[in-house]
Structure formats: C-alpha cells, structure tokens
Coordinates of C-alpha atoms in Angstrom, one line a residue:
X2 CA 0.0 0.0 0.0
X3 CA 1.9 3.2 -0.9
X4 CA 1.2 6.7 -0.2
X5 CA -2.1 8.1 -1.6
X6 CA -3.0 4.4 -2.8
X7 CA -1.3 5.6 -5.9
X8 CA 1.6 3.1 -6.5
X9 CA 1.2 -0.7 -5.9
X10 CA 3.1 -1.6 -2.8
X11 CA 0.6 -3.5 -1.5
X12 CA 2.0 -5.9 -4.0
X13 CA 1.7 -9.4 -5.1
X14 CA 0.7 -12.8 -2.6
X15 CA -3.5 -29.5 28.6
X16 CA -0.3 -28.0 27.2
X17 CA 1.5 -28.0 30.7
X18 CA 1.2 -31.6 31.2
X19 CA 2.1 -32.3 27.4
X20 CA 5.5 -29.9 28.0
X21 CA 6.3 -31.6 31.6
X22 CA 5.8 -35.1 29.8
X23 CA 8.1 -34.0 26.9
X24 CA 10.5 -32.6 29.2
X25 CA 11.0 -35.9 31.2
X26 CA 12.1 -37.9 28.1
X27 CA 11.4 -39.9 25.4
X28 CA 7.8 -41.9 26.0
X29 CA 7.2 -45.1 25.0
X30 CA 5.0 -44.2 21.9
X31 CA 8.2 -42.0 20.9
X32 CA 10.3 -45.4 20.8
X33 CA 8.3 -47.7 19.5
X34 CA 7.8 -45.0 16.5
X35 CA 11.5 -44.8 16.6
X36 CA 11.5 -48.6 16.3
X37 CA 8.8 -48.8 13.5
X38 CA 11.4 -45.8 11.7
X39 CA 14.0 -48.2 11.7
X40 CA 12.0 -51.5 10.4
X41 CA 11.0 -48.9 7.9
X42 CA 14.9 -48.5 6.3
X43 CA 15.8 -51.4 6.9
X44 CA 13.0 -52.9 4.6
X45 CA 14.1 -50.3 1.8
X46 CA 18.0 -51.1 2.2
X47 CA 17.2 -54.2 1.3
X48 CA 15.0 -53.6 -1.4
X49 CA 17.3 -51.6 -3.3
X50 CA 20.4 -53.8 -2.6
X51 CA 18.7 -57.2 -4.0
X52 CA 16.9 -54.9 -7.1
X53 CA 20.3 -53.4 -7.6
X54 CA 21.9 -57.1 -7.8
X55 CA 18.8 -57.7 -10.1
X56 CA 17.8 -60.6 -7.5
X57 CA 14.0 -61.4 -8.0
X58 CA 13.8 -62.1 -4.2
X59 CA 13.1 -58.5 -4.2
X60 CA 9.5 -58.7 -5.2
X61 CA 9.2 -60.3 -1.5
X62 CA 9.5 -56.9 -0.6
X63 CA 7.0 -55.1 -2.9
X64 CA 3.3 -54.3 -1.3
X65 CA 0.4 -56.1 -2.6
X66 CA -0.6 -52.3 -4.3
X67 CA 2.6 -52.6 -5.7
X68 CA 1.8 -56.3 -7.1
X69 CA -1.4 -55.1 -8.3
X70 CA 0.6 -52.3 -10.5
X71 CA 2.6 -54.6 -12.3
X72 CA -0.8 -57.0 -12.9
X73 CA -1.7 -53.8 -14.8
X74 CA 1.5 -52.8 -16.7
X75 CA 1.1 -56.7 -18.2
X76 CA -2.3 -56.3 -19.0
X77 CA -1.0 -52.8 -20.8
X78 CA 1.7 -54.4 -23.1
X79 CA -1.2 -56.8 -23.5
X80 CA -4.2 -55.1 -24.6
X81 CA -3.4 -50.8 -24.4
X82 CA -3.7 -48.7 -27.3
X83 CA -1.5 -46.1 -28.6
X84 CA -3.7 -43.4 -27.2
X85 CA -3.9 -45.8 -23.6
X86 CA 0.4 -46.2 -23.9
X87 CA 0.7 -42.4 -24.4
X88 CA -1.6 -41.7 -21.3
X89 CA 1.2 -43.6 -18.8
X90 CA 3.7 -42.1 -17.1
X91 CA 6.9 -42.3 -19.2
X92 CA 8.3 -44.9 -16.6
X93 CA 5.4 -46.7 -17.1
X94 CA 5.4 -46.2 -20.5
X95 CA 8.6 -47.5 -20.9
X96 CA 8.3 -50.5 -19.1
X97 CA 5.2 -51.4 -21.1
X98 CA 7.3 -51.2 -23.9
X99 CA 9.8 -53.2 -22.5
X100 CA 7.3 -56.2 -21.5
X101 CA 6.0 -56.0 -25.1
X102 CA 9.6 -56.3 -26.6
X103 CA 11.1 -59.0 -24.4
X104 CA 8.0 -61.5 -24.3
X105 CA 5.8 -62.8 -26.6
X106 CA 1.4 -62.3 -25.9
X107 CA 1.4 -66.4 -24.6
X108 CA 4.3 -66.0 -22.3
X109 CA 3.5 -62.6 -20.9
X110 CA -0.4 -63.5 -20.1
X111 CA 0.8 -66.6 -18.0
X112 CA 2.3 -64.8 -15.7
X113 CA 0.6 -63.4 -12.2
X114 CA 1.2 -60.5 -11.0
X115 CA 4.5 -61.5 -8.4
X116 CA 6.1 -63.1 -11.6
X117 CA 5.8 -60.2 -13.8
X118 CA 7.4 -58.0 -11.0
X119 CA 9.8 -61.2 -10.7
X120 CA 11.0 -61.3 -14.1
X121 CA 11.0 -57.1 -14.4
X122 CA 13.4 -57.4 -11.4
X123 CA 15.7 -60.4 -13.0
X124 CA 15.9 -59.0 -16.5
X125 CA 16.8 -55.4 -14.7
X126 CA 14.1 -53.7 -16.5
X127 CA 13.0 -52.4 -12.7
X128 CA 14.3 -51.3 -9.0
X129 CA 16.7 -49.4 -7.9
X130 CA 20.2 -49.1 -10.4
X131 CA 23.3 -50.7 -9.4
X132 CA 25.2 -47.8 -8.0
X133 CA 28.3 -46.6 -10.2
X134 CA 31.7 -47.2 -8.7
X135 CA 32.5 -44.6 -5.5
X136 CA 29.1 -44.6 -5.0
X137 CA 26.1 -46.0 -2.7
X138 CA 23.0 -47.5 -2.7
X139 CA 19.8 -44.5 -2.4
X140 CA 19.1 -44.8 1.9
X141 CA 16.2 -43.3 3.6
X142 CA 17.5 -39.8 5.8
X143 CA 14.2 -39.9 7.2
X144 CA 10.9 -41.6 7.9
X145 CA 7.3 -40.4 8.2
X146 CA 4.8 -42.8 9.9
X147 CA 1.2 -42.5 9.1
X148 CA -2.2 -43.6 10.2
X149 CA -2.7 -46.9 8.9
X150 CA 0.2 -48.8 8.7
X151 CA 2.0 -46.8 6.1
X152 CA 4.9 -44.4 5.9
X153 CA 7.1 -42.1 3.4
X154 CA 10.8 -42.5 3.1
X155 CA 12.7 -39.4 2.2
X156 CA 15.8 -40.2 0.0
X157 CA 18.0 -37.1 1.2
X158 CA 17.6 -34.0 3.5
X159 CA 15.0 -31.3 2.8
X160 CA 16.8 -28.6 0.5
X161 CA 15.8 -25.6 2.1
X162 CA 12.8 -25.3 -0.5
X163 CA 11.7 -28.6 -0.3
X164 CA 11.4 -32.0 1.2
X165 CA 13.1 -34.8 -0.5
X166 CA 9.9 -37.5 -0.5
X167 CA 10.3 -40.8 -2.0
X168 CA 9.2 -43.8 -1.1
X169 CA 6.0 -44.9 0.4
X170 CA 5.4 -47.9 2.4
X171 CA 3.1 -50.5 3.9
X172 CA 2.7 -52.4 7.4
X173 CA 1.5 -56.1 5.6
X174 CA 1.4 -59.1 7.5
X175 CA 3.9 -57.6 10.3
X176 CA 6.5 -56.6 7.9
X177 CA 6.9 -53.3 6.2
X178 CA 6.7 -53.5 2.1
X179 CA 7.9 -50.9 -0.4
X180 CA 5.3 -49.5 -2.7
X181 CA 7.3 -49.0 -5.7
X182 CA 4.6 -47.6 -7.4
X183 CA 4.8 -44.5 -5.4
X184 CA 7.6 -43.0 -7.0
X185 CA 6.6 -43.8 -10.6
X186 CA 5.6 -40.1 -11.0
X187 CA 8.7 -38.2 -9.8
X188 CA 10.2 -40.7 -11.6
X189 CA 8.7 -40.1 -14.7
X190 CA 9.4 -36.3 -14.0
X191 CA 12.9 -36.8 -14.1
X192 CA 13.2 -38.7 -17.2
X193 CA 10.9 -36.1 -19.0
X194 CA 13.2 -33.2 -18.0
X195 CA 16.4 -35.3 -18.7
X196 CA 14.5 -35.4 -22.6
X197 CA 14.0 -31.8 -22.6
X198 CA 17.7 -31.1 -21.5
X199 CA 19.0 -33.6 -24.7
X200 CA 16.9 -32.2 -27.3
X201 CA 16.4 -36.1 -28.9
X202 CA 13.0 -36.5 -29.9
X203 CA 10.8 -38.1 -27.0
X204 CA 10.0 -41.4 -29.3
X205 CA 13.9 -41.5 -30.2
X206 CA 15.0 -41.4 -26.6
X207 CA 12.7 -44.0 -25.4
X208 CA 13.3 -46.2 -27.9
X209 CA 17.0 -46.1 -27.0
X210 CA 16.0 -46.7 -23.4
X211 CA 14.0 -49.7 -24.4
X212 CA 16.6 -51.4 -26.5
X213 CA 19.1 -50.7 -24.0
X214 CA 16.9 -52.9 -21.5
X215 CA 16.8 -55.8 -23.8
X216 CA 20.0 -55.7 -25.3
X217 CA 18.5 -55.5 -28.6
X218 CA 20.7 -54.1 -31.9
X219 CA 18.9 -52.8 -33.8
X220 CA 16.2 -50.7 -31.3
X221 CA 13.0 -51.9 -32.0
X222 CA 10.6 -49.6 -33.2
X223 CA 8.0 -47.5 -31.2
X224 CA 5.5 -47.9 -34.4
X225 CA 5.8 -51.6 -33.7
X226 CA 5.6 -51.6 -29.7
X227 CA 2.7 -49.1 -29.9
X228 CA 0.7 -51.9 -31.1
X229 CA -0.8 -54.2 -28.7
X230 CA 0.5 -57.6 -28.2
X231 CA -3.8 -59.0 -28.6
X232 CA -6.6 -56.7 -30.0
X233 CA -9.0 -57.4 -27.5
X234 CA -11.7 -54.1 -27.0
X235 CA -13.0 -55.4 -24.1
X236 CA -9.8 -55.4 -22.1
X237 CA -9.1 -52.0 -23.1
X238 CA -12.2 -50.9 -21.8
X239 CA -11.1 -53.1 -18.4
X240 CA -8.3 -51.1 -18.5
X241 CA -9.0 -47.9 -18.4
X242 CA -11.6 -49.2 -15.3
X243 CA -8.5 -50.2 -13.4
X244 CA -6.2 -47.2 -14.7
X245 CA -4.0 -46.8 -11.6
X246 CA -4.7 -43.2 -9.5
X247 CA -1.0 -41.7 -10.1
X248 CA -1.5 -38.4 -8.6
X249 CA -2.3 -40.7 -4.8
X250 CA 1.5 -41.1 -4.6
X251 CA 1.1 -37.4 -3.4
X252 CA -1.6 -37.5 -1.0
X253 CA 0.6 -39.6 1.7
X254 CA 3.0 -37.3 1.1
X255 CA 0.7 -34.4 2.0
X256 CA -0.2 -36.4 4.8
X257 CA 3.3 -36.4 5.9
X258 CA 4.4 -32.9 5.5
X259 CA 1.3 -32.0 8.0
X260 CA 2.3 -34.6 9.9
X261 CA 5.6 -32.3 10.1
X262 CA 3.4 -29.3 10.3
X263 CA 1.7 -30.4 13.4
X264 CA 5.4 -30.9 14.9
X265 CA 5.9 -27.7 14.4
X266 CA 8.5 -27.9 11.5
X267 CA 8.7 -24.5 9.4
X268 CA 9.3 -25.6 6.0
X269 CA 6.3 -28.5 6.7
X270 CA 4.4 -25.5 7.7
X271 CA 5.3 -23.4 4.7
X272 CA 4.5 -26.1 1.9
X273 CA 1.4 -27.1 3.7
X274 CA 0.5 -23.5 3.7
X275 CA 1.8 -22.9 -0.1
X276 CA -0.4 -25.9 -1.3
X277 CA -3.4 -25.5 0.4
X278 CA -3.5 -21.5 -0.1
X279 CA -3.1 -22.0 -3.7
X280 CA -4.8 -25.0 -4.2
X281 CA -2.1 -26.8 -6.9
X282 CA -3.2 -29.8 -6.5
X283 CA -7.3 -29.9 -5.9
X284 CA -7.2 -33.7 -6.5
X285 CA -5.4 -34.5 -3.2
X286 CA -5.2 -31.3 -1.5
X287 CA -8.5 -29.3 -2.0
X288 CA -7.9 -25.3 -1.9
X289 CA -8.1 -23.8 1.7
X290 CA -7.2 -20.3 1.2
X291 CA -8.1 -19.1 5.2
X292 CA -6.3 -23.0 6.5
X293 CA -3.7 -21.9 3.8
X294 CA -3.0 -18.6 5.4
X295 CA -2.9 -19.9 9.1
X296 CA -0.2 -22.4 8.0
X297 CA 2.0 -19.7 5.8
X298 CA 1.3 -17.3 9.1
X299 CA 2.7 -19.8 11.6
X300 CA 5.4 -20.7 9.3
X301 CA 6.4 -16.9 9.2
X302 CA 6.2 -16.7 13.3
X303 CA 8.2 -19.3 13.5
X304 CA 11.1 -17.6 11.6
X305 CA 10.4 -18.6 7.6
X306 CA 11.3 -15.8 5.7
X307 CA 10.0 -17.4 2.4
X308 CA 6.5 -17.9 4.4
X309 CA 6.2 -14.7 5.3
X310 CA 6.9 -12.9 1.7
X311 CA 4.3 -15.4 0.6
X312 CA 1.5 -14.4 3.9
X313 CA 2.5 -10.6 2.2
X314 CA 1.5 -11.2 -0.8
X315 CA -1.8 -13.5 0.1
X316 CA -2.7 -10.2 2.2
X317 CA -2.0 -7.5 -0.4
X318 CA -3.5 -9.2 -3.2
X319 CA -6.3 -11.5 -1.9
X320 CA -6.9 -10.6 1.5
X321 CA -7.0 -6.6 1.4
X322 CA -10.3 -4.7 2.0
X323 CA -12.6 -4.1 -0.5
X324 CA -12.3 -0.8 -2.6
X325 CA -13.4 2.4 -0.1
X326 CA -12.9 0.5 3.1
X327 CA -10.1 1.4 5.3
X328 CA -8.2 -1.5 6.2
X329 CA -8.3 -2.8 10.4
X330 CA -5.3 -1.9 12.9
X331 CA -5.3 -5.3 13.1
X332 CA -4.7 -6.1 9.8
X333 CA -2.2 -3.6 8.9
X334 CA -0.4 -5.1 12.1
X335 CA -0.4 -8.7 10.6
X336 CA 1.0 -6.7 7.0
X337 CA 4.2 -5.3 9.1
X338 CA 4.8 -8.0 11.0
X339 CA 5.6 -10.5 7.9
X340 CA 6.9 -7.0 6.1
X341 CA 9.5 -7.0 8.3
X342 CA 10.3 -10.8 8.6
X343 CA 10.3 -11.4 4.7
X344 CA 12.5 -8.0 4.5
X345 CA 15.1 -9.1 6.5
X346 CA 15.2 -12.6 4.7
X347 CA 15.7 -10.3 1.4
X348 CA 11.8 -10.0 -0.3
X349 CA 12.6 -7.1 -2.6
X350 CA 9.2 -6.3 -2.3
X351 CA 8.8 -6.9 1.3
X352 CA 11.7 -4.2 1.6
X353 CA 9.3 -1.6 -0.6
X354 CA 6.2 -2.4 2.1
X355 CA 8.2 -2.4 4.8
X356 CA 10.0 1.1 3.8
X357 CA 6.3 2.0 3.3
X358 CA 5.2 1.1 6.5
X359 CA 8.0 2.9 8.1
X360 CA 7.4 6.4 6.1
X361 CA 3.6 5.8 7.6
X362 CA 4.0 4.6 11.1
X363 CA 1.8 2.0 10.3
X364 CA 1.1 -1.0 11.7
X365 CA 2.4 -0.4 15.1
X366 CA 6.1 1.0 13.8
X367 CA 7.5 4.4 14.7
X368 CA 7.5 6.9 12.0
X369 CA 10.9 6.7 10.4
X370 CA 11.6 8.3 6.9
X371 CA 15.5 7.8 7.1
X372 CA 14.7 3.7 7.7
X373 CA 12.2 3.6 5.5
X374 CA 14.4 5.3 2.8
X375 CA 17.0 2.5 3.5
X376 CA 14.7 -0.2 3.0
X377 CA 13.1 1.4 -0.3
X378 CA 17.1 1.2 -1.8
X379 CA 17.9 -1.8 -0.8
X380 CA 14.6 -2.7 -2.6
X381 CA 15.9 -0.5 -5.4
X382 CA 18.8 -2.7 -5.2
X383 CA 17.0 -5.8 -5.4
X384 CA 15.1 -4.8 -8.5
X385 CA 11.9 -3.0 -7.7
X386 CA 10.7 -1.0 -10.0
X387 CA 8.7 1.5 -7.6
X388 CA 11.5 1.9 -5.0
X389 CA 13.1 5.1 -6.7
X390 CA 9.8 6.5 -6.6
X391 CA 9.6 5.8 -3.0
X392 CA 13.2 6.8 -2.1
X393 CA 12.6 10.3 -3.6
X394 CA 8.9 10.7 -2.4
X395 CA 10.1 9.9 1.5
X396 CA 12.8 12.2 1.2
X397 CA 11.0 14.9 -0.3
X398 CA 7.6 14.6 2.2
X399 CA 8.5 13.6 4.8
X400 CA 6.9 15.3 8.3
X401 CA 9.7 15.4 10.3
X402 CA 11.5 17.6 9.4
X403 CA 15.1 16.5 10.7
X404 CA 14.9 13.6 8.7
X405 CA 13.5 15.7 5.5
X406 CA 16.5 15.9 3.0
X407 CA 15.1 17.7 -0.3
X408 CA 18.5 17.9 -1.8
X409 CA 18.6 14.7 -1.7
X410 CA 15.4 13.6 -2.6
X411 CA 15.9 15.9 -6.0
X412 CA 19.4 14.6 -7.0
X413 CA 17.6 10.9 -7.3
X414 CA 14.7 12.6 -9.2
X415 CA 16.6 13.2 -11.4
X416 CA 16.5 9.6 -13.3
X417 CA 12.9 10.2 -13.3
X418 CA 13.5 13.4 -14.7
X419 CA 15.1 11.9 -17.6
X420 CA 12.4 9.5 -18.4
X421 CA 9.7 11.7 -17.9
X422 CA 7.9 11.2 -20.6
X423 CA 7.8 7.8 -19.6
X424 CA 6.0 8.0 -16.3
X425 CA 2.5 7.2 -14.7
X426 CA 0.9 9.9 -12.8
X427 CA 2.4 8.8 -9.2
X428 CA 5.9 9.3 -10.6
X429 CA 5.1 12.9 -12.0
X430 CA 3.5 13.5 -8.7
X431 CA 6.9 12.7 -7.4
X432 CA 8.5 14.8 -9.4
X433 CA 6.6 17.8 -8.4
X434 CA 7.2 17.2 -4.6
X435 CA 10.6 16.6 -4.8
X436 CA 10.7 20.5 -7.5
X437 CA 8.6 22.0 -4.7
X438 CA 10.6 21.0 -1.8
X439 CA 13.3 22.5 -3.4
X440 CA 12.0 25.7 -3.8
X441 CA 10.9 25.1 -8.0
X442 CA 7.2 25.9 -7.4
X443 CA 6.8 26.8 -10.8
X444 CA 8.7 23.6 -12.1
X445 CA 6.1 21.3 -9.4
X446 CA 3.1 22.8 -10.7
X447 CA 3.7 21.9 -14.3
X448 CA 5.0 17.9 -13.3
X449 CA 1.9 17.6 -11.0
X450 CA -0.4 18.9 -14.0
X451 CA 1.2 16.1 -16.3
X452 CA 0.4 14.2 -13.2
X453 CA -3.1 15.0 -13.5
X454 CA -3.5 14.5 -17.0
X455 CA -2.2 11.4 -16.5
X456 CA -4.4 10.1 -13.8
X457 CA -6.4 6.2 -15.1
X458 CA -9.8 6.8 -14.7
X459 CA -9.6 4.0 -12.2
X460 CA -7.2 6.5 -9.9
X461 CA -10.1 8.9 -10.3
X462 CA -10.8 9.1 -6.2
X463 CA -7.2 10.5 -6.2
X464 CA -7.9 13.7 -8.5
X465 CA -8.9 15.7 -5.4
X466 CA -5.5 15.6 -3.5
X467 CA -3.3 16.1 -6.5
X468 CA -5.6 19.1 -7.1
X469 CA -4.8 20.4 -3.6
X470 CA -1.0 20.0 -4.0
X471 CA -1.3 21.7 -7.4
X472 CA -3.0 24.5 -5.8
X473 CA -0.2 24.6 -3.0
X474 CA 2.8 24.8 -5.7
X475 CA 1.4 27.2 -7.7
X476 CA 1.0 29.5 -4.3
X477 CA 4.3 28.8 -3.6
X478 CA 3.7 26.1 -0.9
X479 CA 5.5 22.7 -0.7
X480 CA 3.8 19.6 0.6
X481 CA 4.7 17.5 3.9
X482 CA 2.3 14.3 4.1
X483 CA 1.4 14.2 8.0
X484 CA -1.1 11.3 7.8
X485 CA -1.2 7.5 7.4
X486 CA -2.6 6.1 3.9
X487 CA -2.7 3.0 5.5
X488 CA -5.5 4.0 7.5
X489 CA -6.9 5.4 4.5
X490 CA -10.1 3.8 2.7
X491 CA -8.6 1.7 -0.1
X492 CA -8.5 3.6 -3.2

C-alpha cells in the first residue's frame, strides 16, 4: 500500500502436562515409532540392494498395491492402445514397452502379477540401479509414519525449499513393504526433464531406453511396440476401469508434510500452507485459502522468511479490503509484521512495504523516513521498479522535518526526470514534490499537472488531493504528508 494508494506496494501474494511429559524424556509411543522408523529403512536397504543385484527375491518386498501395478502394466503391453500407452507415465510407458519387446502375448499373459514383477526385477528392466563405482545404494535420511500402517521415506535431506519424499510404504502381514509404485511419477518427472535437456525427440529417446533394457541391436521400433500384443476391445475398456490413480503417490505425502506441520516444522508448515493457499493440486489437496494462510502465518512466526513474503503477498492481493474500506489496525499489524520478517530474509518487495510502513507509522512501527528510505534502496537494489519513486517521495515529504533531505530527494529525481515522458501519474506527482521541496514551485506545478492528465480513470478518487498539492505549488507552498494512507479507505 503506498502513499495516496497511488503506486502498488501492497504488492503481489493441557499444554503444561504435554510440555512436563516432553520434558522428562522420550515416552514409550516416541520409541516404538522410533522402532517402526528403523524396520521402515531397513526394509528399503534391502529392497534396493537385491533390485540393484537384479535378485527377483526382491518382489518379496513389494506391497500387494505394488503387485497389483505390475498386474496392470502386463495387462497394458497386453491389450493398451496407442492413445492408452501415451496416457502412462513415461516410466510406465517404458516399461510397457519393455514387457511387449522382451516377451511374446502367450508367455506374458501366463504370468501373475509376483512373476511379472519377478522377471522385471531379473531381467533389470526395474528397481533401484546398481550404484556406479564410489558410489552407494539411495538410503532413507528420514521416515514419516502414518495412520494406517503406512509411511514415506525421504531419500536425502530437505533442500531448504523442499522435502526430498520418495518412497511410500506398507505395514502387511507384520512386515513393512515398499510401494514401488509411489515414485513412478517423480520418476517419470525426471526422465521427461532429462528429454527436454538432450533435445532427442521423446520417441527417439525412449526407444533407445527400451533397446538398451533388452539388449537388442537394432532398437526396436515404437511404431511396432505401440501396437498391442492381442486386440481385444473389451480389455481395453477393463483397463481404463482399473487405470491406476498416479496423482495418490502425493496425498501420503501431503499427509506427511502435516504430519511435520503439526510438529511444528517451518518448511512443513510453509508447503502445507503454499499448497493448500493455492490450491495446486485440488485432486489431493483441495484449496483452503483461510487453512492456507494460518499455516503460511505460523510458518512466518516461526522464523520462515520465504513464508512470510508469501503471507504478504496473500494479504496485499487476496486478502485486502474491499475498494473504499479502510483497512483494520489489526490487519495492517499482521501486513508489518511479515513485512519485516520477509525484509530481513531479502523480499525485494517486502523491503518496498516495509520502507512504506515505516514512512507511515503503520502498523504499530514508529515513523521513520530515514529507515524507510534505506529499505526502499535496498529494494531499489533488489530490482523493484517503484523503489526510486519511494526513495525520492520519503525524502522529499516527509513530516519530520530532521529527517527531511530535499536535496537529496531531488538529486535521485533526477532519473525520473530523464524518463519523464515515460512515467504514470504517481511518478510525475513525485517529481513535483521533490521541484517543490526544493524551492521550484513553478517547475512542481507543471510535473503535478502532467500528473493530472495522466491520472487512469480508475485513480479517479485520487484527483482531489493532486488538485490540492497543485493549488499549493502554484502559491508557492511545498507539501509535507502528516497522515497515514494505510488507515486510509482503499483507493
């Protein structure tokens, strides 16, 4: 929110007895979770050391949902159309592929479900790659349990930006079981940017990757694998009955990072917050702007910069009162407090609101123009385009007058000067402050009637005031502002 509403700063968007119990140590829920943690990465090391060996004593390992998905990648290099093939993930896709190149219709329809996974695993068309030399096998850094018997492995420690999810897994018949299924569309995700990086045709590629997994010279053709291994309509219509939910593999993981949340972990916090408030994925996460918010809020109290730029920009776009309403104390309090927060983790924009907030008082803050000046260049600094305009209109107007510096305020004018003809009307208004301030009442009066004849009709509730200061320049007055546009109605 800047001064007069002209610019666009208000930019984009029994706990005693629990804490004495935590205090005294670990409880016995705590181990046995710890416990369940363990059996949890244990089961994936040895998943991916007998898939790395190609050891078909692996599919011992896989969940019954896991089963179940290769049942269904058979019955695709079966039965699935072109149109069916090019509807899988390209993991999936690939694999189909591979089924329908390495195994005739007869052999591939005798096997159940355990022996397709069986022979994927022998033939090393699945699991996890041998590890090149120097290297090691991908281990779980943490574990998530859920409700339910089932948990989510991450494969390395959260980035700073994100958490490193892969794996999910399930408690069946007293033993926990990879669900390999889980990661087919991160996956997928990868090979599709490793495509775009190459610049090879997407059918080229894969068929590269498919004779590669059978050994076969030359590459058999995607025109040829495309076509299904039996015409058989009535399976194809079975499977798109049984086409496998992909976009689930996310919802345990959105049940994990609340899980995180509710321990009171900032980034958890901040994603939850992110996805909820912008509803990016309705399927699993359904949009919750005001759950959103809280989340992002708490995140940002907690000492998440990136939270808080994103709480100030959810409150200056979505959340600001309606046109002609003043905004609540209470809610320009909320704006500085995450102004401030996402400042100091370096928001260029948070820096411009902040140095607003400052010139105003607002929010709770002490009236500084010399603070609010230094965060409106270091905003300058970080690339917003307004900050000049704020520099040299806190400079120039600013009520206190031992902290007024006109001189100042007119020697970075005078890039604006120089692009004049450029300009909206709240940059010519700033113009003509900064001329009157310095004594060039004759210079103001024709910057702030350019400023007038610029002024959008949507700006029109702002006509009055530049009116007034026009009056005041041309009888040789300059112009202080003494109030507070964030307690303004909203223009």
């Amino acid at each position: 929110m800047s001064r007069d509403g002209s610019g666009d700063s208000m930019r984009r968007w029994m706990p005693t007895f629990a804490l004495v119990l935590a205090l005294l140590g670990p409880s016995r829920v705590a181990a046995d979770d710890l416990a369940e943690m363990n059996a949890v990465s244990r089961a994936w090391d040895r998943y991916a050391l007998l898939s790395s060996r190609d050891d078909p004593a692996a599919a011992d390992l896989l969940a019954a949902s896991s089963l179940r998905h290769y049942g269904f990648l058979r019955d695709a290099a079966l039965y699935a159309s072109p149109e069916q093939l090019r509807r899988l993930p390209l993991v999936d896709r690939v694999l189909a592929y591979t089924l329908r190149g390495g195994l005739d219709a007869d052999a591939l329809a005798a096997l159940d479900e355990a022996a397709v996974a069986r022979r994927c695993l022998r033939e090393g068309w699945c699991g996890v790659a041998a590890p090149e030399e120097g290297a090691t096998l991908p281990q779980l850094s943490h574990v998530t349990l859920l409700d339910g018997g089932r948990a989510v492995g991450e494969l390395a420690p959260p980035t700073g930006s994100q958490f490193q999810f892969g794996p999910e897994f399930a408690r069946e018949g007293g033993a926990w079981k990879v669900r390999t299924e889980s990661t087919v569309p991160d996956e997928s995700a990868r090979l599709q940017r490793q495509i775009a990086q190459t610049g090879v045709p997407e059918a080229d590629l894969l068929q590269q990757i498919v004779a590669g997994l059978l050994g076969a010279d030359p590459a058999p053709a995607l025109a040829v694998l495309d076509r299904p291994l039996r015409d058989d309509p009535a399976a194809r219509t079975r499977l798109n009955e049984t086409w496998p939910r992909y976009e689930q593999a996310y919802r345990a993981r959105i049940e994990a990072l609340r899980r995180k949340a509710e321990d009171g972990d900032g980034l958890a916090m901040y994603g939850l917050g992110a996805l909820l408030y912008s509803g990016a994925l309705p399927a699993v996460a359904p949009q919750d702007q005001a759950g959103g918010l809280a989340w992002l809020e708490r995140a940002s109290d907690a000492g998440h910069a990136p939270a808080a730029a994103l709480v100030l920009e959810a409150l200056s776009r979505d959340q600001r009162p309606p046109r002609g309403q003043a905004p609540s104390p209470e809610f320009v309090a909320r704006l500085a407090r995450h102004a401030r927060r996402a400042a100091e983790g370096g928001n260029g924009p948070a820096m411009a609101e902040y140095g607003s907030l400052l010139f105003n008082g607002a929010g709770g803050l002490a009236r500084d123009c010399r603070q609010a000046e230094e965060w409106s260049a270091r905003a300058e600094d970080a690339g917003v385009p307004t900050a000049r305009n704020d520099r040299v209109w806190f400079l120039a107007t600013c009520p206190i007058a031992a902290q007024r510096d006109p001189h100042r305020a007119l020697a970075l004018a005078g890039h604006l000067i120089a692009n004049a003809d450029t300009l909206r009307f709240a940059e010519l208004d700033t113009i003509a402050a900064a001329l009157a301030a310095n004594g060039r009442y004759d210079e103001a009066a024709g910057y702030q009637q350019r400023a007038l004849d610029a002024l959008p009709e949507e700006a029109a509730a702002l006509r009055p005031r530049l009116q007034r200061r026009l009056q005041d320049y041309r009888a040789g007055r300059d112009w202080v502002q003494d109030f507070d546009t964030y307690a303004e109605p909203m223009p």
